[in-house]
Structure formats: structure tokens, C-alpha cells
Amino acid sequence: MKIYPLLTAGLVCSLVACGGGSSGSGNQSSSVVSSSVVSVASSQPSSVVVSSSSSVIVEPSSSSQSSDVVSSVESSSSESSVAESSESSVAESSESSQGGTESSASSESSSEASSSVAESSVSSSEQSSAESSESSSSETSSEASSSAEALNWNVYSADYHPATNGSVTLAGGEIAEFTAGGNGDYFVDQFDGTVVLDTSSVGTDTTSATFYNVVNAEGVYPKYFTLVAGVKGNADSLRVLELEVAMADEAQIGSRLKAILRNDGSNKGVQLETANNGSSVNSYNVNDMDKFAIYQIAITLTSSTNGSVNVYRNGVLMPGLSLDNVTMRATSAASDNFVRFGEVSGSAAYKSTVDWVIWTNQAAYSPLALDGLLPAGLGCVYGYGSSDQLETCENPPVSGGSSSSSGGANSSAASSIDHGTAEIRPAKIEGFAAYANVTGGAGGPVITVTTGTELNAALCGVRNGNRTAPVIIMVDGTINHSNTTSQGCDTQNDVIEIKNTSNISIIGVGTNALFDEIGIHVRSASNIIIQNVHIRNVKKSGSPTSNGGDAIGMETNVDRVWIDHNWLEASGGEKDGYDSLLDMKAGVTNVTVSYNIFNDSSRAGLIGSSDSDNKNNNITFHHNWYRNIEQRTPLIRHSLVHIYNNYWSTENRSAMIHGINSRMNAKALVESNYFYNVNNPLLASNDSKVAGCWQTNNDNTLVNHIYSRSVTNGALVIPEIIDGQMQSTCEVTVPYTVDMDPAVNVPAIVMTNAGVGIISTEVGSSSSSSSSSSVSSQTSSSGTSSSSPSAGTGVLVNEEFGVDKATLFSATYKAISTDSSAALYFVTGGNSGITVVNDQLSIVGGRFTIGHRPPRTATTASDLSANGDFDLTSPYRISFTVVSASGAGKVQVYVDNNTTSQGNSLHSNDSKVYEVVANTLTAGQVVEITPSSIGTSTSFIAIRAESSATIVIDDLKLEYID
């Protein structure tokens, strides 16, 4: 073991002023170790620091545990001065000589994540060489931060109620959930990436979330555990949250630690209940326990009864509480082995907002050891190597637009909509709209408008009265009643009327297109696209009124429409003056509704306005988010409707009437959807005399659902549920195929991608109205042979990423021409930041080479040859398609250089043949690189995304130019 003595409170007080304070412990027997308040550094907020003089931070160094990350980070601090931007030569450090897991961890801390490709079949000699070169390179420490590969975090991001299936992502990538406990459930999912715990009104009731089997239970000591949680307290003088860890062996009593975050009375801080030889220990006088903060607990258990504990707050390097080799509290029962949060005891009220909780059993880490190494996508990680500001952590920026909705009976602060953690996808037309070849205004002029009057003019006057001439209208402003007047061609003052016309795209610019209290009506029109617009609070009664109270209404001979990536919302139901968000009636056909948010309305929409309305058909709904909608999601009469990969969530299940209502001869194909907290997710209501029917695919997820209706009590038919799956009542088919996501992934995908401001709306990109209409399923492609064609002819690489990552980086897939055991593709840094998803390659702070032959040592300026697989002495082109890109970091392409310094190549600084800031790339853009005279007869290429860059690519090619 490596032991790092802590600064004692007395030593710290000799450097900065310390103040005394009082303490309290409620009903617990408590011993206050110290009550000194210490400001550790001017860059950190004030924090209570309490420790015994003999406390230690224990970090394991054996090969069976994670390496000494503290040591690695400290030793890398001087190396990080080798700035990447200067493109200086790769620093030759001595870290690679440390060997074993310590060398690998050093690479994690001082460079991109270790190049070990666990998924690939790379030989051990190649692996050792790659690790050595990675250790010697001066990648910035932040590149490792995107992966934190060596730490193996288990993550609860509070995107869902903790007991929801899939709420926890385990270190190995598997999904799981907490087990609910207590005598009540007082966790409330806020649907914005946080969960609220509030027991303030329920007396002695308790509620908790427990995850079992978190440490080795086979008698192995020492045991280690690190838990980090982002939690906001309360301003109501209540306790905040309990965090508990139990670490017992199988059938044995072990030790546990309960940390109570408190803001009740004078007890403001952290209490470790009966943690030190039967006495409680606390660090009170923390005056901002009502604010957001990050709490870290590090435990080293040296036996079943003894251990050491350090508790930190907001990444401050000194622990606020420290126990050194004390007799710890015994577990309540044999075999207790869990991590738990909530209110475990019921003698006091608790109230908090949980943003995220993560844990690992690899080591008892200090904040310094975790600097830059928390998992990506958590949210605010102030104090751990991020640029987050503590004052902004309480209200993180909202992705996908904002709302100033004034609320109402159903309103739930629509402005707090969060967009999950999945990858951003470019817009793609699927379903019946694709099948009918919807193109909108593709090929027509592009007109940008900022008012309703200008929009009406674009629909009519600018087209010179030709109602079939294609036009793309970009909306870059707020459309409302005060700036909308009729401009002829059936346009109106109180609604955006698309009537007796065709071939139109209305597309919002960024998040700027807001239709405020004014709706869009489509009548006797065809080939229409409405994309990336926000429509809110359209009323049919009250003032002002528009469009019969529908955000979007379509009726009478409407054909071939794509409604995509919009945000449709109201602030209540019919009694508040609203009707529906999207209605189709009296002859609407061949429509796809995709990636839209419908929220805070009584009704989402219907297909068919009455039992006699049988002219509507061929409608697709996919990847939509129905949030706090009471009914009609959708209501269907007579029509064939395909409903897949949609997400339903509601805060008040009892107020919900139904989800999908397939009635009056309707046929619904219901596949791979996710229903959370929903009442009557699928039924045929008895509001029609004849039922509709449905076919399901046994991959619809139901979480916390109920059926308040039954046959003869509000329903003609409800589905039989077997093994959690709603059963089919008829056969339903559609004439196309689609790329369907598993239901369990739908919430994250939909929350990330639905709504406005997500996609690129630059005309000509794959997200605009000229999107491809292909609907066939993607097929895998193995690409071309790995053997090189003769110089000057043919394609060297043609990669469509139709395999998983392990296969892609294996020699069995594609091999070096001179060594069948060496993979053509080889990761040189940021391994865990490189993934293959949906037949596309994602790179986040990582890099890899193509065609670099073993032993793949780090290239230098003194190299005489490149040792590559490709003859690049003839003109050639490197190209790829950008699926998505974000971040201020750069995307780079090198020739004959496997480092991050452009000078480390026989081509010197010319080895970097392409560099661009990631967020300047657009979805659908094809990047083509034609280096001039850069290459040899034995060359290779390398592709890299810096730590603050994310790029997803497809169709990677290396080919000769004719």
C-alpha cells in the first residue's frame, strides 16, 4: 500500500485563518473531531475540514487493483506543460518504465486513455508497444477524462426514478436498477435529469434505493469503495439525504458507513452516524447545505470490523471528515453488501434533489486522484478538473430550446426539459413519408423570414402565385398574431395556412422559430415538411384564438407530410382553452411524425375526427416524446398506423386517461416503445362501438404503468400482458423496413434527439428538406480487402463500419498485408472514447491508425520510412461523411504519424493533412482531403479527435484519384 499522510487541521490553520463553531448531533451519541472552518484555496469555496492528525489516504498498488492514480496525476503535472497547441515533439517520459497497471494508469492521467484495445485481438507485443508510446506522449490530461477507463464507474444519472429498469449503467456497460425500499415511495422523477426526494409531509415514512453486491464478498481484504454524488439540498431546514455503504462478506457480519447530509437547525453539514467506535462524527457549520454540492466518500476496510474513511466536498483536497483505522459500525445483517441512498430511518424529514450518484470498488480515491476522471455526461462536476462554475450547477443549461410557458393546470415547467445522454442523430426521413417520397421544397429557393407576414408572403407572393413551385422557408424569429397578416393565396391573419399548394418546407433556424399562440393549418396540400419549430399555447377559446386550438392541424386531401423535430406544447386542456397538438382528419395520408416533443396538453392528437371519418391512412409515429399528456397519443380511427420507438412519461399517472387508443377499425403496429408511469398505455376505448386492433413485437417496455380501465368499464379491449409484454390482437404489416432501436434505449435516445435545436438545419445537409428518402434497413459491409492495390488504381479503404468495435479492431476482420495477425485498424489513444454505434464510428478524445504495421512504435522526425501498408506515392483522397460533430476541440488527420505532434514524422509538420474545429462541421457534410505529395510507398494514416471534440463518421475511404 502507498500511504499519503494528510495535513492536519492545525497545520492548515497555520496557513489560513480558522474559526471555531458549535456542533450538534441530534439524538446520536456524537464526538466532534473538530469544528474548524478552513478555506483551502481561493479558487475553492469555503469548506469544513475536519481530520485527525494520523489520518491517511490509502490507495492500492497491487496489480489486482487500480493503479496509484494519485501518484500518476501528481507526476503528470509537469508533463502537461508540453502544450498540444505548440505541436512540440512527444515528451519522452519515464512513466512507461513503471510497468504493470501503474504505467497504464499514468497514461490515463497524463494522456489520452490507454491504448489497450480490450475488444480487439491485438498481440501482446503490439499492446505493450502502444502503451509505451502512449505513456511517452504529451496528450493533455483532459483526454483521459472523457473515458475514465481505468476507474470502471457504475453510474446513476437520475434520468429516471432509481427503481426504473435501465436507470443504472454498470462499469461493464450493462444496465440495471436500484431496489426500492422503505414503507413508501417519495422519489419523484423530474424528467430533467434529476430526482427529488421529499418526505417532509409524511411523518415517519421512509424511502430508499438500494443496489446490492457492490464489493467482493469472499473474505478478501482490504476492500475499497469510492462513492461520489451530486446533490442539491433544501432551504426548508430539513435533513437532505442519507448515503450508506455496507461491505460484508457472504454469511458474515461486516462494516457499514451511513453519511447523513444535514441542513436541519444548527446541524448543517455531514454526519457519519455511529461511525467511530459507536460514536457519531460530524463536520457542521457548512452554511450552504441548501445549495448544489458534490460529496465524495472514500472507504478502506482493512478487516470486517476496522477501516478508514475520508469525506470530501466539492473536490476540496482536504477531507471534511477523516477516520483512521477505527472500529466501524457493524452491518445490520450478515451478507449486507450494498450502496443505498434516500431516507433509511424515519424519525426526521428529508428533502433533496439528486443529480447523479456514481461508485467504484477499485480504490479509496482522493479528489486529486479523480481530477478529470469522472464519467462523461453526468452534468455538473465542479471541482474535479472541469470548467463548471458552482453557481451555475443548480440550474444547468437546457438543451434544445427554452420556453416561457406561463403554466396552467397541466403545466410542469416545460423550460426544464433535458435531452438525455445518447448520441445526437442527424435527421432522417423514415416510415410512410419516406415510402411516399416526401421531399418538401427541395430544389426551390431558400427564403428566410422573421415574421408571420413574411412567412405568408413566402407562401404566396414570392412564388409569383405558382402554388406548386418548391420553396424552403427558414423561420428565424417569433411568429405571433401581431406580426401576421394575410398575403393572398389563402393565407390568413390568425393562422399559418398552407392551403391548395404543394412542395413546401418550413424549417426553423436553430432554436429561434417560435410560433407563439398561433398554429399551422394544412389543407388540400401535398409534399410538405414542417421541421424544427416550437409551437405553443394555441387556443380555441379565450384570447387570442387560432387554428381551432391545434398547434398543427391537417385536414381534407392532405398527402405526403413529414412533421419532424418540433416542440408542440400547451398549458392545459380544453377547460383552459386548448384542443390538440397535432390532429389529422378528413383525408390525411402518408405522414411521418418523428422526433417531436408533445408536452403539457390534455390531448396530443387524433387520426380521424369521428367514427365516420375513414379517409385517413398510412401514418408513422417514431421517436416522439409524450410528456405529461393525458390522452390521444394518438387516438386512431380506421387508419393504419405504425408506432415505434416512442417515449411516454407523465408525472401524474392518475390524471392520465390513455396512451394509444386504437378504436373504430383502426390497425396499429406497436413496436419497441417505452411507457413510464402511464395509465392505460394501449387500449380500444368504448367511446366507439367497434374496437380497433394492434400487433406488438414483444419489445415494448412498461414501467410503473396501470390499467384503470377494463373491458365493460371504459374499454372494449385491453391487451393481455404476458411476461410484461402487451399481446397482439390482430396482424398488422407496413410496406417498408426501418432501423429500430431496442425499447430499453428509447428514453435516452428520444430525450437526446427530440425537439428543436438538435439537428443541423443548414440547407443541403441531411437534416434539411432534401433528406434522403431511403427507408430500407442498413446492411453491413465488410469493405474491401486489406491487401493494397497497385499504386494509382483502386480503393485502399472503404469502411462502412457495419461490424462491432471488437471486430473492427481485429485482424480477423481486416489485417495488415504483411502480417495476418495484425489488425489494419489500431487504437493509439482514448480507447473507450472510440465506439461503433448504428454502423457509425464515434470518436471522443481518441485516435487510431489505419495500415500501420507492427511494431507500431511512436513515429519521430528522424524516421527514414513510415512502415505502413499503403503506397501513397500517387495522388490519393481521404474522405468520410460527418454524421454529427460537436465541441471546441479539433478533428485531425495525419499521414505517417501516430502521435499528437505534427512534427513527429518523416514529413515533419506536413504530416498533419487536415485539421478543423469539430463544431464547425455539419451533419451530412462529406470531408474530402487530397494531400499534395505527402506519402511514401509504405504509408499509413491516423485519425484523431481532441479531448474536447466529438465526431461521428461513416463511409470512410482512402482511394486513388483517377
Coordinates of C-alpha atoms in Angstrom, one line a residue, residues 86-466:
S86 CA 2.5 24.1 -29.9
E87 CA 2.7 20.8 -31.7
S88 CA 6.1 20.1 -30.0
S89 CA 7.8 16.8 -30.1
V90 CA 6.5 14.0 -28.0
A91 CA 8.0 14.1 -24.5
E92 CA 10.0 11.1 -23.6
S93 CA 8.8 10.4 -20.0
S94 CA 9.9 7.7 -17.7
E95 CA 6.4 6.6 -16.8
S96 CA 6.4 3.7 -19.2
S97 CA 9.1 2.1 -17.1
Q98 CA 6.8 1.8 -14.1
G99 CA 5.3 -1.3 -15.6
G100 CA 2.1 -3.1 -14.9
T101 CA -1.1 -1.3 -14.2
E102 CA 0.7 1.7 -12.8
S103 CA 2.0 2.5 -16.3
S104 CA -1.4 2.2 -17.8
A105 CA -2.9 4.4 -15.2
S106 CA -0.2 7.0 -15.8
S107 CA -1.2 7.1 -19.4
E108 CA -4.8 7.6 -18.3
S109 CA -3.9 10.6 -16.2
S110 CA -1.4 12.4 -18.4
S111 CA -2.6 11.5 -21.9
E112 CA -5.5 10.0 -23.7
A113 CA -6.9 6.8 -22.3
S114 CA -4.6 3.8 -22.5
S115 CA -4.3 2.4 -26.0
S116 CA -5.1 -1.1 -24.8
V117 CA -7.9 -2.3 -27.0
A118 CA -9.6 -4.9 -24.8
E119 CA -12.1 -5.6 -27.5
S120 CA -9.6 -6.4 -30.3
S121 CA -7.3 -9.3 -30.9
V122 CA -4.1 -7.3 -30.8
S123 CA -1.0 -9.2 -29.9
S124 CA 0.6 -8.6 -26.5
S125 CA 3.8 -7.2 -28.1
E126 CA 1.8 -4.7 -30.1
Q127 CA -0.2 -3.8 -27.0
S128 CA 2.9 -3.2 -24.9
S129 CA 4.4 -1.0 -27.6
A130 CA 1.2 1.0 -28.0
E131 CA 1.0 1.6 -24.2
S132 CA 4.6 2.6 -24.1
S133 CA 4.2 5.2 -26.9
E134 CA 1.0 6.4 -25.3
S135 CA 2.8 6.9 -22.0
S136 CA 5.5 8.9 -23.6
S137 CA 3.2 11.2 -25.5
S138 CA 2.2 14.6 -24.1
E139 CA -1.6 14.3 -24.6
T140 CA -3.4 16.6 -22.2
S141 CA -4.9 15.0 -19.1
S142 CA -8.4 16.0 -20.2
E143 CA -8.3 13.5 -23.0
A144 CA -8.3 10.8 -20.4
S145 CA -11.2 12.5 -18.6
S146 CA -13.6 11.6 -21.3
S147 CA -13.1 7.9 -20.7
A148 CA -12.0 7.4 -17.1
E149 CA -11.4 3.9 -18.4
A150 CA -9.3 2.6 -15.5
L151 CA -11.9 3.6 -12.9
N152 CA -14.8 1.4 -14.0
W153 CA -17.6 3.6 -12.7
N154 CA -21.1 2.4 -12.0
V155 CA -23.4 5.3 -12.8
Y156 CA -26.9 6.5 -11.8
S157 CA -27.5 9.7 -13.7
A158 CA -31.0 10.4 -12.3
D159 CA -32.6 10.4 -15.7
Y160 CA -35.2 8.1 -14.3
H161 CA -36.7 7.0 -11.0
P162 CA -33.9 4.9 -9.3
A163 CA -36.1 1.7 -9.5
T164 CA -36.7 2.1 -13.2
N165 CA -35.1 -0.6 -15.4
G166 CA -32.1 0.8 -17.0
S167 CA -31.6 3.7 -14.5
V168 CA -28.1 2.4 -13.6
T169 CA -25.3 1.8 -16.1
L170 CA -22.7 -0.7 -14.7
A171 CA -19.0 -0.5 -15.3
G172 CA -19.2 -3.2 -17.9
G173 CA -21.9 -1.4 -19.9
E174 CA -24.8 -3.5 -18.6
I175 CA -27.9 -1.8 -17.4
A176 CA -29.6 -2.3 -14.1
E177 CA -31.7 -0.5 -11.5
F178 CA -31.9 0.1 -7.7
T179 CA -34.3 -1.9 -5.5
A180 CA -36.9 0.3 -3.9
G181 CA -37.2 0.1 -0.1
G182 CA -38.9 1.7 2.9
N183 CA -42.6 2.0 3.6
G184 CA -43.3 4.5 0.8
D185 CA -42.0 5.8 -2.5
Y186 CA -41.1 9.5 -2.2
F187 CA -38.7 9.7 -5.1
V188 CA -40.2 11.9 -7.9
D189 CA -38.6 11.9 -11.3
Q190 CA -38.3 15.5 -12.5
F191 CA -37.7 14.4 -16.2
D192 CA -34.9 16.9 -16.3
G193 CA -32.0 14.6 -15.2
T194 CA -32.8 14.9 -11.5
V195 CA -34.9 13.0 -9.0
V196 CA -36.4 14.7 -5.9
L197 CA -36.6 13.0 -2.5
D198 CA -39.2 14.7 -0.3
T199 CA -40.6 13.1 2.9
S200 CA -41.5 16.4 4.6
S201 CA -45.2 15.7 4.6
V202 CA -45.3 12.0 5.5
G203 CA -44.2 11.8 9.1
T204 CA -42.0 8.8 9.9
D205 CA -42.4 7.1 6.5
T206 CA -39.1 6.1 4.8
T207 CA -37.9 5.5 1.3
S208 CA -34.6 4.3 -0.2
A209 CA -32.9 3.0 -3.3
T210 CA -30.5 0.1 -2.8
F211 CA -28.0 -1.5 -5.2
Y212 CA -26.7 -4.9 -4.0
N213 CA -23.4 -6.7 -4.4
V214 CA -21.0 -3.8 -4.7
V215 CA -17.8 -5.3 -3.3
N216 CA -16.1 -8.6 -3.2
A217 CA -17.8 -10.8 -0.6
E218 CA -15.3 -13.7 -0.5
G219 CA -13.3 -12.7 2.6
V220 CA -10.8 -10.6 0.6
Y221 CA -9.3 -7.6 2.4
P222 CA -8.6 -4.7 2.1
K223 CA -11.9 -3.7 0.5
Y224 CA -12.2 -0.3 -1.2
F225 CA -15.1 1.9 -2.1
T226 CA -15.5 5.4 -3.5
L227 CA -18.9 7.0 -3.8
V228 CA -19.4 10.4 -5.4
A229 CA -22.8 12.2 -5.6
G230 CA -24.1 15.5 -6.9
V231 CA -26.9 16.6 -4.6
K232 CA -28.8 19.8 -4.0
G233 CA -30.0 20.4 -0.5
N234 CA -33.1 22.3 0.7
A235 CA -33.8 25.7 2.2
D236 CA -36.5 24.4 4.5
S237 CA -34.2 23.5 7.4
L238 CA -34.7 19.8 6.8
R239 CA -32.2 16.9 6.5
V240 CA -31.0 16.5 2.9
L241 CA -30.1 12.8 2.1
E242 CA -28.6 9.6 3.5
L243 CA -25.8 7.8 1.7
E244 CA -25.0 4.4 3.0
V245 CA -22.5 1.7 2.1
A246 CA -22.4 -1.9 3.6
M247 CA -19.4 -4.1 3.0
A248 CA -20.0 -7.6 4.4
D249 CA -18.7 -11.0 3.3
E250 CA -21.1 -13.8 2.4
A251 CA -23.0 -15.0 5.5
Q252 CA -20.8 -12.7 7.7
I253 CA -21.3 -9.5 9.6
G254 CA -19.3 -6.7 8.2
S255 CA -19.0 -2.9 8.4
R256 CA -21.1 -0.2 7.1
L257 CA -21.0 3.6 6.9
K258 CA -24.0 5.9 6.9
A259 CA -23.4 9.5 5.9
I260 CA -26.2 11.9 6.6
L261 CA -26.3 15.2 4.7
R262 CA -28.0 17.7 7.1
N263 CA -29.4 21.2 6.9
D264 CA -31.7 21.0 9.9
G265 CA -31.4 23.6 12.6
S266 CA -27.8 24.2 13.6
N267 CA -26.8 20.8 12.1
K268 CA -25.5 22.0 8.8
G269 CA -23.0 19.6 7.2
V270 CA -22.2 15.9 7.1
Q271 CA -22.7 13.4 9.9
L272 CA -21.2 9.9 10.0
E273 CA -23.7 8.1 12.2
T274 CA -22.1 5.9 14.9
A275 CA -19.1 5.5 12.7
N276 CA -16.2 5.8 15.2
N277 CA -16.3 3.1 17.8
G278 CA -20.0 3.5 18.2
S279 CA -20.0 7.3 18.3
S280 CA -21.1 9.7 15.6
V281 CA -18.8 12.1 13.9
N282 CA -19.8 15.3 12.2
S283 CA -18.5 18.3 10.3
Y284 CA -21.1 21.1 10.8
N285 CA -21.1 24.8 10.2
V286 CA -21.5 24.4 6.5
N287 CA -23.6 27.3 5.6
D288 CA -24.6 26.4 2.1
M289 CA -26.1 23.0 2.6
D290 CA -29.2 24.3 0.6
K291 CA -27.0 24.6 -2.5
F292 CA -25.8 22.1 -5.0
A293 CA -22.6 20.3 -3.9
I294 CA -20.6 17.2 -4.8
Y295 CA -19.9 14.8 -1.9
Q296 CA -17.2 12.1 -2.1
I297 CA -16.8 9.2 0.4
A298 CA -13.7 7.1 0.3
I299 CA -13.6 3.9 2.4
T300 CA -10.8 1.4 3.0
L301 CA -11.9 -1.6 5.0
T302 CA -8.9 -3.5 6.4
S303 CA -10.9 -6.1 8.2
S304 CA -14.6 -7.0 8.7
T305 CA -14.6 -4.5 11.7
N306 CA -12.0 -1.9 11.0
G307 CA -11.4 0.7 8.4
S308 CA -10.6 4.3 7.4
V309 CA -12.9 6.9 5.9
N310 CA -12.5 10.3 4.2
V311 CA -15.3 12.5 3.2
Y312 CA -14.8 15.4 0.8
R313 CA -17.0 18.2 -0.6
N314 CA -16.7 20.0 -4.0
G315 CA -13.4 18.4 -4.8
V316 CA -11.5 20.2 -2.0
L317 CA -8.3 18.3 -1.5
M318 CA -8.5 18.1 2.3
P319 CA -11.2 15.8 3.7
G320 CA -14.0 17.4 5.7
L321 CA -14.1 14.3 7.8
S322 CA -11.4 11.7 8.3
L323 CA -11.4 8.5 10.3
D324 CA -8.2 6.5 10.6
N325 CA -8.3 2.7 11.3
V326 CA -11.4 2.9 13.6
T327 CA -13.8 0.3 14.6
M328 CA -16.7 0.9 12.2
R329 CA -20.4 0.3 12.6
A330 CA -21.5 -3.3 12.1
T331 CA -23.9 -4.2 9.3
S332 CA -27.5 -4.8 10.3
A333 CA -27.4 -8.3 8.9
A334 CA -25.0 -10.9 7.6
S335 CA -24.2 -10.6 3.9
D336 CA -25.2 -6.9 3.7
N337 CA -23.4 -5.7 0.6
F338 CA -24.9 -2.6 -1.0
V339 CA -24.8 1.1 -1.7
R340 CA -28.0 3.0 -0.7
F341 CA -29.4 6.5 -0.8
G342 CA -32.6 8.1 0.4
E343 CA -34.2 8.2 3.9
V344 CA -33.4 5.0 5.6
S345 CA -34.6 6.0 9.1
G346 CA -38.0 7.7 9.6
S347 CA -37.5 9.9 12.6
A348 CA -36.9 13.1 10.5
A349 CA -38.0 14.7 7.3
Y350 CA -35.7 14.7 4.3
K351 CA -35.7 16.8 1.1
S352 CA -33.1 16.9 -1.7
T353 CA -32.6 16.9 -5.4
V354 CA -30.3 14.1 -6.6
D355 CA -28.4 14.9 -9.8
W356 CA -26.2 11.8 -10.0
V357 CA -24.6 9.1 -7.9
I358 CA -21.5 7.1 -9.0
W359 CA -19.4 4.4 -7.3
T360 CA -16.5 2.1 -7.8
N361 CA -14.8 -0.6 -5.6
Q362 CA -11.4 -0.2 -7.2
A363 CA -9.8 2.1 -4.7
A364 CA -10.4 4.7 -1.9
Y365 CA -9.7 7.7 -4.1
S366 CA -8.9 11.2 -3.2
P367 CA -10.3 14.2 -5.2
L368 CA -6.9 14.7 -6.7
A369 CA -6.9 11.1 -8.0
L370 CA -10.3 11.7 -9.7
D371 CA -9.3 15.0 -11.2
G372 CA -10.7 14.9 -14.8
L373 CA -11.7 11.3 -14.4
L374 CA -15.4 11.3 -13.6
P375 CA -17.6 9.8 -16.2
A376 CA -18.7 11.9 -19.1
G377 CA -22.2 13.2 -19.3
L378 CA -23.0 13.4 -15.6
G379 CA -23.8 17.1 -15.6
C380 CA -22.0 19.4 -13.2
V381 CA -18.7 18.0 -11.9
Y382 CA -17.4 21.2 -10.3
G383 CA -14.0 20.7 -8.5
Y384 CA -12.9 17.6 -10.4
G385 CA -11.0 19.1 -13.3
S386 CA -14.0 20.6 -15.1
S387 CA -14.6 24.2 -16.1
D388 CA -18.0 24.1 -14.4
Q389 CA -18.9 27.1 -12.2
L390 CA -20.5 26.2 -8.9
E391 CA -23.1 29.0 -9.2
T392 CA -24.4 27.5 -12.4
C393 CA -24.6 23.9 -11.2
E394 CA -28.1 24.4 -9.7
N395 CA -29.6 25.4 -13.0
P396 CA -27.7 23.6 -15.7
P397 CA -28.3 24.9 -19.3
V398 CA -31.2 23.4 -21.1
S399 CA -30.6 21.7 -24.4
G400 CA -33.0 22.1 -27.2
G401 CA -34.6 25.4 -26.6
S402 CA -36.4 27.1 -23.9
S403 CA -39.9 28.0 -23.0
S404 CA -41.6 30.8 -21.2
S405 CA -44.8 28.9 -20.8
S406 CA -46.9 30.5 -18.2
G407 CA -48.1 27.2 -16.9
G408 CA -51.6 26.1 -16.2
A409 CA -53.5 23.1 -14.8
N410 CA -51.2 20.7 -16.5
S411 CA -48.0 22.8 -16.8
S412 CA -44.8 21.5 -15.3
A413 CA -42.2 24.0 -16.2
A414 CA -41.6 23.0 -19.8
S415 CA -38.4 25.0 -19.8
S416 CA -36.7 22.4 -17.8
I417 CA -36.8 19.7 -20.5
D418 CA -33.5 17.9 -20.6
H419 CA -32.2 15.9 -23.5
G420 CA -30.7 12.8 -22.1
T421 CA -27.2 11.4 -22.8
A422 CA -27.4 9.4 -26.1
E423 CA -25.6 10.5 -29.3
I424 CA -27.1 13.2 -31.5
R425 CA -28.5 11.8 -34.7
P426 CA -28.9 13.6 -38.0
A427 CA -32.5 13.9 -39.2
K428 CA -33.6 11.0 -41.4
I429 CA -36.9 10.5 -43.0
E430 CA -38.5 7.1 -42.4
G431 CA -41.8 5.4 -42.4
F432 CA -44.7 6.3 -44.7
A433 CA -43.4 9.8 -45.6
A434 CA -40.2 8.2 -46.9
Y435 CA -42.2 5.5 -48.6
A436 CA -44.2 8.2 -50.4
N437 CA -41.0 10.1 -51.3
V438 CA -41.7 13.3 -49.4
T439 CA -39.1 16.0 -50.4
G440 CA -40.8 19.2 -49.4
G441 CA -39.4 22.3 -51.0
A442 CA -36.1 20.6 -52.1
G443 CA -34.7 22.3 -55.2
G444 CA -36.6 25.6 -54.6
P445 CA -35.3 28.9 -53.4
V446 CA -34.4 29.4 -49.7
I447 CA -36.2 32.3 -48.1
T448 CA -35.5 33.4 -44.5
V449 CA -38.4 35.0 -42.7
T450 CA -38.7 36.6 -39.2
T451 CA -42.5 37.4 -39.1
G452 CA -45.8 35.8 -40.0
T453 CA -46.4 38.3 -42.7
E454 CA -43.1 37.5 -44.3
L455 CA -43.9 33.8 -44.0
N456 CA -47.2 34.3 -45.7
A457 CA -45.5 36.2 -48.4
A458 CA -43.1 33.4 -49.0
L459 CA -46.0 31.0 -49.3
C460 CA -47.6 33.2 -51.9
G461 CA -46.2 36.4 -53.3
V462 CA -42.5 35.4 -53.6
R463 CA -43.6 32.3 -55.6
N464 CA -45.4 34.6 -58.0
G465 CA -48.7 32.8 -57.5
N466 CA -47.3 29.4 -58.6

